[in-house]
XYZ file of C-alpha atoms in Angstrom:
661
model
C -8.646 -12.293 20.113
C -10.165 -15.759 20.544
C -13.294 -14.216 22.046
C -13.611 -11.678 19.242
C -13.542 -14.491 16.675
C -16.623 -15.974 18.307
C -18.659 -12.965 17.217
C -19.098 -12.188 13.550
C -20.606 -8.799 14.381
C -18.312 -6.439 16.359
C -21.364 -4.950 18.067
C -22.053 -8.271 19.792
C -18.513 -8.513 21.155
C -18.775 -5.030 22.677
C -22.106 -5.946 24.270
C -20.581 -9.163 25.646
C -17.659 -7.346 27.292
C -19.972 -4.757 28.837
C -22.361 -7.457 30.044
C -19.508 -9.354 31.691
C -18.529 -6.190 33.552
C -22.133 -5.633 34.691
C -22.724 -9.197 35.872
C -19.214 -10.018 37.094
C -19.146 -13.096 34.856
C -15.758 -14.428 33.804
C -14.903 -14.115 30.127
C -14.735 -17.455 28.338
C -15.286 -18.903 24.911
C -18.157 -21.035 26.176
C -20.052 -18.126 27.721
C -19.324 -16.028 24.614
C -20.763 -18.742 22.364
C -23.821 -19.070 24.592
C -24.337 -15.310 24.484
C -23.830 -15.270 20.707
C -26.453 -17.992 20.233
C -28.900 -16.092 22.456
C -28.469 -12.954 20.351
C -28.631 -14.886 17.082
C -31.986 -16.372 18.053
C -33.397 -12.873 18.483
C -31.710 -11.046 15.603
C -30.837 -11.579 11.989
C -34.295 -12.108 10.556
C -35.211 -8.426 10.268
C -32.208 -6.144 9.659
C -33.966 -3.094 11.098
C -34.616 -4.759 14.490
C -32.121 -4.779 17.357
C -33.408 -7.269 19.941
C -31.466 -7.629 23.201
C -34.222 -8.956 25.420
C -33.519 -10.885 28.652
C -29.729 -11.116 28.256
C -28.744 -9.397 31.553
C -27.530 -6.131 30.070
C -26.585 -3.292 32.395
C -25.443 0.269 32.027
C -21.936 -0.705 30.856
C -23.223 -3.005 28.117
C -25.547 -0.302 26.768
C -22.809 2.335 26.978
C -20.315 0.126 25.104
C -22.983 -0.611 22.497
C -23.498 3.137 21.983
C -19.751 3.633 21.576
C -19.483 0.750 19.099
C -22.364 2.128 17.048
C -20.661 5.527 16.893
C -17.363 3.977 15.741
C -19.132 1.897 13.113
C -21.036 4.927 11.824
C -17.863 7.009 11.602
C -16.138 4.209 9.694
C -19.064 3.878 7.309
C -19.112 7.623 6.673
C -15.388 7.587 5.978
C -15.582 4.560 3.667
C -18.833 5.701 2.076
C -20.498 2.332 2.684
C -24.103 1.525 3.476
C -25.195 2.519 6.970
C -26.938 0.071 9.263
C -30.334 1.394 10.400
C -32.246 0.073 13.395
C -35.895 1.111 13.598
C -36.906 -1.050 16.586
C -34.793 -1.569 19.722
C -35.815 -4.128 22.371
C -33.979 -3.879 25.705
C -36.679 -5.498 27.842
C -35.947 -7.883 30.703
C -32.499 -6.525 31.506
C -31.049 -4.674 34.517
C -30.540 -1.194 33.137
C -32.257 0.621 36.014
C -32.572 4.367 36.505
C -28.811 4.842 36.376
C -28.594 3.307 32.909
C -31.143 5.522 31.145
C -28.462 8.066 30.271
C -26.693 5.257 28.356
C -29.962 4.436 26.587
C -30.283 8.098 25.605
C -26.754 8.019 24.215
C -27.596 4.865 22.257
C -30.690 6.502 20.750
C -28.627 9.521 19.756
C -26.060 7.297 18.010
C -28.561 5.017 16.274
C -30.724 7.884 14.928
C -34.192 7.220 13.600
C -35.316 4.613 16.175
C -39.118 4.326 15.928
C -39.810 1.794 18.698
C -38.138 1.359 22.099
C -38.917 -1.420 24.608
C -37.629 -0.895 28.159
C -40.059 -3.168 30.005
C -38.883 -5.064 33.098
C -35.723 -3.052 33.683
C -36.408 -1.866 37.227
C -37.033 1.740 36.182
C -38.438 4.199 38.705
C -39.204 7.888 38.995
C -35.643 8.998 38.151
C -35.546 6.861 35.035
C -38.886 8.295 33.944
C -37.469 11.803 34.412
C -34.566 10.945 32.094
C -36.967 9.506 29.538
C -39.125 12.631 29.770
C -36.105 14.787 28.964
C -35.294 12.515 26.013
C -38.857 12.765 24.685
C -38.666 16.559 24.703
C -36.088 16.499 21.899
C -36.656 13.110 20.233
C -38.869 13.522 17.159
C -38.365 9.991 15.793
C -39.795 7.756 18.522
C -43.291 6.457 17.729
C -43.654 3.605 20.262
C -42.473 3.435 23.882
C -42.994 0.274 25.942
C -42.344 0.459 29.677
C -44.279 -2.652 30.665
C -45.617 -6.004 29.456
C -48.926 -7.740 30.085
C -47.232 -10.414 32.198
C -45.553 -8.772 35.180
C -41.863 -9.661 35.449
C -39.594 -9.862 38.477
C -37.930 -6.564 37.503
C -41.069 -4.730 36.460
C -40.771 -0.972 36.152
C -42.493 1.172 38.785
C -42.399 4.779 37.597
C -45.504 5.653 39.646
C -47.546 8.831 39.384
C -44.494 11.096 39.636
C -42.758 9.250 36.834
C -45.902 9.504 34.719
C -45.900 13.241 35.380
C -42.339 13.500 34.039
C -43.316 11.557 30.904
C -46.353 13.791 30.395
C -44.194 16.877 30.701
C -41.732 15.445 28.188
C -44.497 14.704 25.697
C -46.021 18.182 25.958
C -44.677 19.320 22.584
C -44.223 15.895 20.983
C -46.639 14.839 18.244
C -44.881 11.715 16.947
C -45.504 9.174 19.753
C -48.299 6.805 18.701
C -48.012 3.883 21.140
C -47.427 3.944 24.906
C -47.377 0.879 27.172
C -47.363 1.479 30.936
C -48.259 -2.021 32.169
C -47.584 -2.752 35.866
C -45.949 0.604 36.593
C -47.547 1.295 39.981
C -49.786 4.077 38.647
C -52.706 4.765 40.982
C -55.994 6.650 40.911
C -54.278 10.053 41.030
C -52.518 9.207 37.760
C -55.826 9.358 35.893
C -55.655 13.157 35.698
C -52.129 12.994 34.258
C -53.240 10.456 31.649
C -56.091 12.828 30.805
C -53.624 15.669 30.294
C -51.356 13.371 28.282
C -54.176 12.471 25.875
C -55.242 16.089 25.477
C -51.769 17.424 24.728
C -50.602 14.449 22.591
C -53.372 13.670 20.090
C -51.031 11.398 18.111
C -51.258 8.612 20.732
C -53.389 5.788 19.301
C -52.330 2.824 21.483
C -52.464 2.976 25.290
C -51.873 -0.072 27.523
C -52.501 0.423 31.259
C -52.679 -3.231 32.312
C -51.995 -3.938 35.980
C -52.166 -0.351 37.273
C -54.633 0.197 40.132
C -56.286 3.248 38.626
C -59.699 2.240 39.971
C -62.925 3.600 38.509
C -62.319 7.275 39.346
C -58.865 7.254 37.784
C -60.152 5.735 34.537
C -63.226 7.998 34.439
C -60.881 11.010 34.567
C -59.397 10.277 31.119
C -62.072 8.263 29.275
C -63.811 11.397 27.860
C -60.528 12.269 26.101
C -59.772 8.743 24.832
C -61.824 8.942 21.627
C -58.564 9.315 19.643
C -57.306 5.890 20.773
C -57.326 2.873 18.470
C -56.255 0.391 21.188
C -57.119 0.760 24.884
C -56.179 -1.937 27.411
C -57.676 -1.542 30.908
C -57.017 -5.090 32.110
C -56.610 -5.496 35.882
C -57.019 -1.784 36.616
C -59.546 -2.216 39.437
C -62.506 -0.660 37.643
C -66.058 -1.395 38.783
C -68.845 -1.845 36.236
C -71.628 0.275 37.802
C -69.205 3.175 38.334
C -67.543 3.045 34.906
C -70.679 2.317 32.863
C -71.650 5.871 31.816
C -68.118 6.986 30.939
C -67.460 3.789 28.973
C -70.734 4.075 27.050
C -69.896 7.704 26.240
C -66.523 6.618 24.829
C -68.109 3.865 22.712
C -70.659 6.309 21.307
C -68.226 9.135 20.586
C -65.153 7.265 19.323
C -64.412 7.053 15.615
C -61.148 5.111 16.004
C -61.359 2.552 18.853
C -60.784 -0.920 17.394
C -59.426 -2.901 20.371
C -60.774 -2.679 23.931
C -59.813 -4.892 26.871
C -61.706 -4.859 30.179
C -60.256 -8.188 31.310
C -59.958 -9.120 34.974
C -62.141 -6.283 36.246
C -65.426 -6.496 38.128
C -67.879 -5.378 35.444
C -70.887 -7.474 36.571
C -74.047 -8.396 34.681
C -76.350 -5.377 35.031
C -73.914 -2.762 33.653
C -72.875 -5.244 30.955
C -76.398 -5.265 29.524
C -76.124 -1.526 28.857
C -72.496 -1.678 27.736
C -73.350 -4.482 25.273
C -75.726 -2.186 23.395
C -73.041 0.488 23.040
C -70.538 -2.168 21.917
C -72.947 -3.262 19.189
C -73.448 0.342 18.031
C -69.712 1.110 17.925
C -68.921 0.630 14.232
C -65.125 0.666 14.737
C -64.727 -1.806 17.632
C -63.356 -5.121 16.333
C -61.641 -6.742 19.343
C -63.198 -7.001 22.811
C -61.800 -8.866 25.818
C -64.160 -9.596 28.721
C -61.954 -12.253 30.340
C -62.674 -12.709 34.040
C -65.074 -9.758 34.323
C -67.801 -11.558 36.334
C -70.568 -10.573 33.930
C -72.275 -13.918 34.551
C -74.649 -15.711 32.195
C -77.065 -12.780 31.772
C -74.247 -10.429 30.764
C -72.895 -12.931 28.241
C -76.402 -13.474 26.852
C -76.909 -9.705 26.497
C -73.627 -9.368 24.615
C -74.408 -12.337 22.366
C -77.816 -10.873 21.599
C -76.116 -7.881 19.960
C -73.596 -9.849 17.878
C -75.862 -10.280 14.864
C -74.890 -8.330 11.751
C -77.769 -7.096 9.527
C -78.189 -8.990 6.298
C -76.179 -7.474 3.487
C -73.716 -5.687 5.783
C -71.046 -8.363 6.021
C -70.384 -11.509 4.068
C -70.610 -14.870 5.820
C -68.390 -17.827 5.025
C -66.771 -16.152 2.085
C -69.996 -14.930 0.484
C -69.773 -11.337 -0.654
C -72.350 -8.950 0.773
C -75.116 -7.523 -1.335
C -74.292 -3.996 -2.510
C -76.261 -1.339 -0.693
C -77.738 1.704 -2.286
C -75.813 4.876 -1.622
C -79.046 6.590 -0.670
C -79.823 3.976 1.988
C -78.469 5.057 5.388
C -76.356 2.403 7.088
C -77.652 1.264 10.446
C -75.216 0.768 13.352
C -74.159 -2.863 13.617
C -71.759 -4.948 15.694
C -68.332 -4.981 14.037
C -66.657 -7.362 16.510
C -64.325 -9.872 14.871
C -62.608 -11.116 18.057
C -64.320 -11.798 21.384
C -62.700 -13.153 24.554
C -65.196 -14.683 27.008
C -62.637 -16.685 28.974
C -62.910 -17.347 32.698
C -66.528 -16.192 33.084
C -67.888 -19.322 34.779
C -70.188 -20.023 31.825
C -72.009 -23.258 32.572
C -75.590 -22.428 31.641
C -76.549 -24.279 28.465
C -79.104 -21.612 27.512
C -76.307 -19.021 27.420
C -74.246 -21.259 25.145
C -77.308 -21.779 22.937
C -77.658 -17.998 22.628
C -73.968 -17.707 21.725
C -74.188 -20.558 19.216
C -77.283 -19.032 17.612
C -75.507 -15.690 17.221
C -72.329 -17.088 15.629
C -73.714 -17.731 12.105
C -75.052 -14.165 11.988
C -72.030 -12.399 13.472
C -68.742 -11.110 12.069
C -66.632 -13.008 14.638
C -63.479 -14.662 13.335
C -61.955 -15.393 16.773
C -63.802 -16.684 19.844
C -62.125 -17.516 23.167
C -64.018 -19.551 25.777
C -61.071 -20.746 27.863
C -61.550 -21.780 31.496
C -65.333 -22.108 31.322
C -66.854 -25.394 32.461
C -69.011 -25.751 29.362
C -68.363 -29.528 29.115
C -69.476 -31.670 26.177
C -73.036 -30.311 26.121
C -71.830 -26.758 25.566
C -69.232 -27.938 23.070
C -71.984 -29.641 21.104
C -73.917 -26.345 20.842
C -70.849 -24.511 19.540
C -70.105 -27.357 17.130
C -73.598 -27.190 15.640
C -73.057 -23.497 14.878
C -69.930 -24.408 12.863
C -71.598 -27.230 10.935
C -72.269 -26.207 7.326
C -75.040 -28.788 7.073
C -76.979 -26.861 9.736
C -76.209 -23.271 8.680
C -74.977 -21.303 5.696
C -71.696 -20.904 7.515
C -69.845 -18.597 9.868
C -66.701 -16.488 9.401
C -65.195 -18.003 12.582
C -61.572 -19.021 11.982
C -60.161 -19.452 15.510
C -61.834 -21.170 18.477
C -60.219 -21.559 21.904
C -61.765 -23.819 24.558
C -58.831 -24.718 26.787
C -59.618 -25.954 30.320
C -63.318 -26.345 29.536
C -63.749 -29.920 30.909
C -64.241 -31.414 27.467
C -63.968 -35.147 26.867
C -63.263 -37.047 23.683
C -67.011 -37.156 22.974
C -67.336 -33.386 22.654
C -63.997 -32.941 20.889
C -64.708 -35.625 18.267
C -68.163 -34.188 17.647
C -66.620 -30.745 17.178
C -64.022 -32.077 14.720
C -66.733 -33.816 12.702
C -68.830 -30.633 12.531
C -65.939 -28.462 11.285
C -64.709 -31.109 8.859
C -66.216 -29.456 5.768
C -65.966 -25.871 6.999
C -63.419 -24.136 4.708
C -63.236 -21.049 6.920
C -62.360 -22.699 10.223
C -58.552 -22.977 10.665
C -57.432 -23.004 14.339
C -58.743 -25.043 17.284
C -57.070 -24.785 20.702
C -58.293 -27.343 23.271
C -55.424 -27.565 25.772
C -55.892 -28.977 29.287
C -59.094 -30.950 28.720
C -60.118 -34.470 29.781
C -59.377 -36.552 26.689
C -58.596 -40.232 26.994
C -55.655 -41.979 25.373
C -58.115 -44.568 24.021
C -59.557 -42.019 21.570
C -56.311 -41.399 19.678
C -57.282 -43.523 16.669
C -60.655 -41.802 16.267
C -59.022 -38.442 16.854
C -56.419 -39.039 14.132
C -59.099 -40.211 11.712
C -61.189 -37.073 12.329
C -58.158 -34.832 11.881
C -57.042 -36.646 8.711
C -60.429 -36.058 7.112
C -60.200 -32.323 7.724
C -58.378 -30.572 4.892
C -58.677 -27.039 6.265
C -57.592 -27.251 9.913
C -54.115 -25.689 10.275
C -53.642 -25.853 14.056
C -55.035 -28.223 16.683
C -53.645 -27.707 20.178
C -54.210 -30.617 22.580
C -51.375 -30.141 25.073
C -52.225 -31.266 28.582
C -55.011 -33.569 27.360
C -53.315 -36.903 28.142
C -52.629 -37.501 24.451
C -49.355 -39.239 23.570
C -46.532 -37.283 21.974
C -46.631 -39.525 18.917
C -50.305 -38.711 18.386
C -49.651 -35.010 18.875
C -46.822 -35.252 16.344
C -49.046 -36.930 13.764
C -51.732 -34.296 14.330
C -49.107 -31.579 13.848
C -48.039 -33.218 10.559
C -51.636 -33.232 9.302
C -51.963 -29.560 10.204
C -48.692 -28.816 8.410
C -50.048 -30.706 5.389
C -53.107 -28.463 5.395
C -50.904 -25.389 5.752
C -48.826 -26.463 2.753
C -51.966 -27.215 0.780
C -53.390 -23.799 1.576
C -50.044 -22.262 0.642
C -50.072 -24.184 -2.648
C -53.644 -23.145 -3.396
C -52.888 -19.567 -2.548
C -50.683 -18.909 -5.630
C -53.361 -20.326 -7.932
C -55.971 -18.182 -6.273
C -53.677 -15.205 -6.447
C -52.989 -15.926 -10.123
C -56.705 -15.882 -10.876
C -56.999 -12.712 -8.857
C -54.044 -11.197 -10.730
C -55.676 -12.013 -14.070
C -58.892 -10.463 -12.893
C -57.060 -7.406 -11.638
C -55.119 -7.185 -14.922
C -58.377 -7.053 -16.835
C -59.657 -4.488 -14.404
C -56.427 -2.535 -14.812
C -56.820 -2.560 -18.605
C -60.354 -1.299 -18.232
C -59.056 1.256 -15.774
C -56.493 2.481 -18.313
C -59.240 2.852 -20.920
C -61.366 4.716 -18.437
C -58.405 6.901 -17.491
C -57.854 7.718 -21.180
C -61.531 8.595 -21.540
C -61.343 10.636 -18.371
C -58.254 12.465 -19.670
C -60.075 13.243 -22.923
C -63.124 14.413 -21.023
C -60.910 16.499 -18.762
C -59.350 18.200 -21.797
C -62.812 18.876 -23.169
C -63.909 20.162 -19.782
C -60.790 22.354 -19.558
C -61.517 23.859 -22.979
C -65.146 24.394 -22.021
C -64.130 26.021 -18.759
C -61.693 28.300 -20.615
C -64.445 29.329 -23.055
C -66.827 29.832 -20.148
C -64.216 31.987 -18.406
C -63.825 34.155 -21.518
C -67.593 34.544 -21.833
C -67.900 35.386 -18.156
C -65.137 37.995 -18.513
C -66.900 39.555 -21.501
C -70.211 39.451 -19.688
C -68.676 41.156 -16.658
C -67.216 43.851 -18.928
C -70.621 44.467 -20.523
C -72.321 44.348 -17.213
C -69.899 47.013 -15.934
C -71.298 49.694 -18.339
C -74.857 48.567 -17.845
C -74.343 48.669 -14.133
C -73.262 52.339 -14.254
C -76.347 53.243 -16.294
C -78.577 51.262 -14.021
C -77.059 52.971 -11.014
C -77.708 56.429 -12.560
C -81.287 55.492 -13.422
C -81.780 54.121 -9.956
C -80.555 57.409 -8.473
C -82.946 59.383 -10.757
C -85.844 57.143 -9.868
C -84.998 57.483 -6.188
C -84.981 61.290 -6.496
C -88.333 61.269 -8.353
C -89.793 58.946 -5.768
C -88.607 61.228 -2.974
C -90.128 64.275 -4.779
C -93.385 62.422 -5.338
C -93.459 61.425 -1.706
C -92.977 65.095 -0.707
C -95.782 66.219 -3.029
C -98.040 63.530 -1.677
C -97.309 64.743 1.829
C -98.142 68.360 0.878
C -101.356 67.250 -0.894
C -102.357 65.291 2.163
C -101.810 68.358 4.359
C -103.855 70.543 1.959
C -106.688 68.018 1.959
C -106.668 68.009 5.732
C -106.737 71.866 5.800
C -109.589 71.954 3.235
C -111.587 69.470 5.246
C -111.063 71.612 8.353
C -112.107 74.857 6.504
C -115.185 73.164 4.998
C -116.274 72.000 8.401
C -115.811 75.516 9.839
C -117.717 77.101 6.887
C -120.621 74.675 7.257
C -120.841 75.474 10.928
C -120.720 79.249 10.245
C -123.324 78.996 7.428
C -125.669 77.091 9.683
C -125.279 79.769 12.344
C -126.010 82.575 9.806
C -129.091 80.776 8.487
C -130.396 80.489 12.002
C -129.708 84.226 12.570
C -131.483 85.232 9.281
C -134.445 83.086 10.215
C -134.640 84.813 13.559
C -134.479 88.263 11.857
C -137.168 87.250 9.343
C -139.365 86.093 12.162
C -138.715 89.388 13.911
C -139.496 91.327 10.693
C -142.722 89.421 10.264
C -143.640 90.285 13.803
C -142.872 93.963 13.171
C -144.948 93.940 9.972
C -147.855 92.477 11.845
C -147.374 95.111 14.481
C -147.237 97.786 11.739
C -150.504 96.533 10.273
C -151.982 96.435 13.692
C -150.711 99.966 14.255
C -152.162 101.155 10.930
C -155.441 99.604 11.826
C -155.282 101.202 15.190
C -154.215 104.445 13.544
C -157.143 104.370 11.131
C -159.455 103.580 13.945
C -157.953 106.249 16.068
C -158.011 108.647 13.146
C -161.589 108.015 12.867
C -162.110 107.914 16.554
C -159.621 110.483 17.644
C -158.766 113.095 14.989
C -156.664 114.988 17.466
C -154.151 112.224 17.765
C -153.564 112.052 14.006
C -150.445 114.048 14.025
C -148.771 112.008 16.710
C -149.769 108.770 15.078
C -148.268 109.897 11.822
C -145.041 110.608 13.524
C -145.058 107.212 15.117
C -145.865 105.677 11.715
C -142.873 107.374 10.220
C -140.690 105.933 12.893
C -142.039 102.491 12.246
C -141.518 102.873 8.497
C -138.010 104.015 9.173
C -137.373 100.917 11.288
C -138.909 98.754 8.538
C -136.592 100.322 6.003
C -133.638 99.608 8.273
C -134.742 96.021 8.647
C -135.132 95.638 4.891
C -131.695 97.077 4.350
C -130.150 94.707 6.888
C -131.954 91.742 5.296
C -130.568 92.765 1.913
C -127.062 92.958 3.366
C -127.452 89.503 4.927
C -128.621 88.044 1.613
C -125.689 89.589 -0.227
C -123.257 88.287 2.369
C -124.798 84.805 2.121
C -124.575 84.877 -1.671
C -120.900 85.885 -1.497
C -120.084 83.062 0.908
C -121.857 80.535 -1.339
C -119.891 81.774 -4.348
C -116.634 81.548 -2.390
C -117.521 78.005 -1.310
C -118.235 77.059 -4.911
C -114.915 78.515 -6.029
C -113.043 76.501 -3.388
C -114.785 73.292 -4.391
């Protein structure tokens, strides 16, 4: 009973008893109080969050928690009281293991409606992944599943490719999961195909973290063509190689319409591929956060990326200035939308590269810039400081600057603080682990005191005294309070402006409602007229159809008559040609007969002359000559008769030809 009084919430006491059984720890008031304080530090702020991270929970603790939740729910249903709802459950950093996943499944079934589950660093393997896959087949509430964290723990999960296969199978018919973290889970190159299948069959996934899995270039290339649905993609420490991944990555950046956060940190990207990737990054209108930490892109790669940071004039406001409105007819050109850029640990020492970066800052949309672990020294710091100085430029939207472990001295830091002194946008400066001297504390405090906008200045590990760090923290807190005090006034002005806009909106809505009524009446009248017109058009259509049929019949008849007329004309032309040929032949024959008749007449005359001469000369031959003359006359008569017949025949043919014409 004494132990139960330590815990105000009965759930915590059940967890404590189960934890003691798992760890073998002796029950005591002191250990119970320590455990209670550990849970209180994680819970209580948000009633929908159940956080049990790093408290050495095992299978018994989770099972007892599930039983306690069921009892509490039954009691609430009986009493009719308000039910406690947990939407996010964090069990990371415990010792649940594969054997304890069945208890986790029971807990999810009792809690009902859990949206987010964190099981990172629990020593899960293939068997645990199989259990989770079975749970995902029926769970329609879970939206986020975390099986790993960016920093690898001592009890990191290792589900491997087989475990990933079980998860993929479990998510085959699930369309609710939106976030999946598989950091440091021993997934290799062969797992790329399973991730590809996972993305194809689960289009709801928008966040995918694969940090610390040795997928290599081929494994990542296998699923990048299907990653256009992702909003966040983390490929840190996955063993990818820039020249091999370049084409697939550029394809993703060109095709995506959702990707906002991309991390390629701690991979060997190199400078040459980075020059091509930088162009695609600049043209990706959705990409806002890019991490290139430790990617060995060298100075030329950084310069290429910085060269594409500029935002066209009028696209984005700078230093709080609103952009100029663009015409709707003017097509928007692709521009770099990056607001956060991590260039840490890239061995940036070249001053020309820093000059390029500094020149790009006033024209970019960057609000966060990380340059940690680059030996830029005071000279490089001076270039960055000049870009933040309002006396040198119109301003920059940069709010957060990190330059930890950059070999800065008090000279560079003080110059930077002076340059950002009047910059109302700049809020956070992190300069941990640099080479500041304790002798500069007075100047440092003076520079910080004069800055009314700086809300965080981190100088840990810079050989600055704790008292100085405390005074700097107080100044930053003063600025935070001032900004918080100014915020209500600004919000009040904004509320007044919005109230006026809302009043105008109401008037416009009333006008729109009136216009909509008028439009509705007009549409009703138009509908009636259209109905009447259709009715009239129905009768006219029948008549038109009948007339069209009659016209078609007449046209067909006319076409037939034209065909017959054409045939008759062709026959007439053929007959005329034959008649002309026959007439020509007859004329030639008549001419021959006339010539023959003329010859006979001449012969007759010659015969008469001969006869007369013979009559005179030979009277005895008179009788015979007369007989011969008679014969000749008879032949002449025959010829005359035939000529007459030919003339009559010719006349008849001419008359027939005239009749045909």
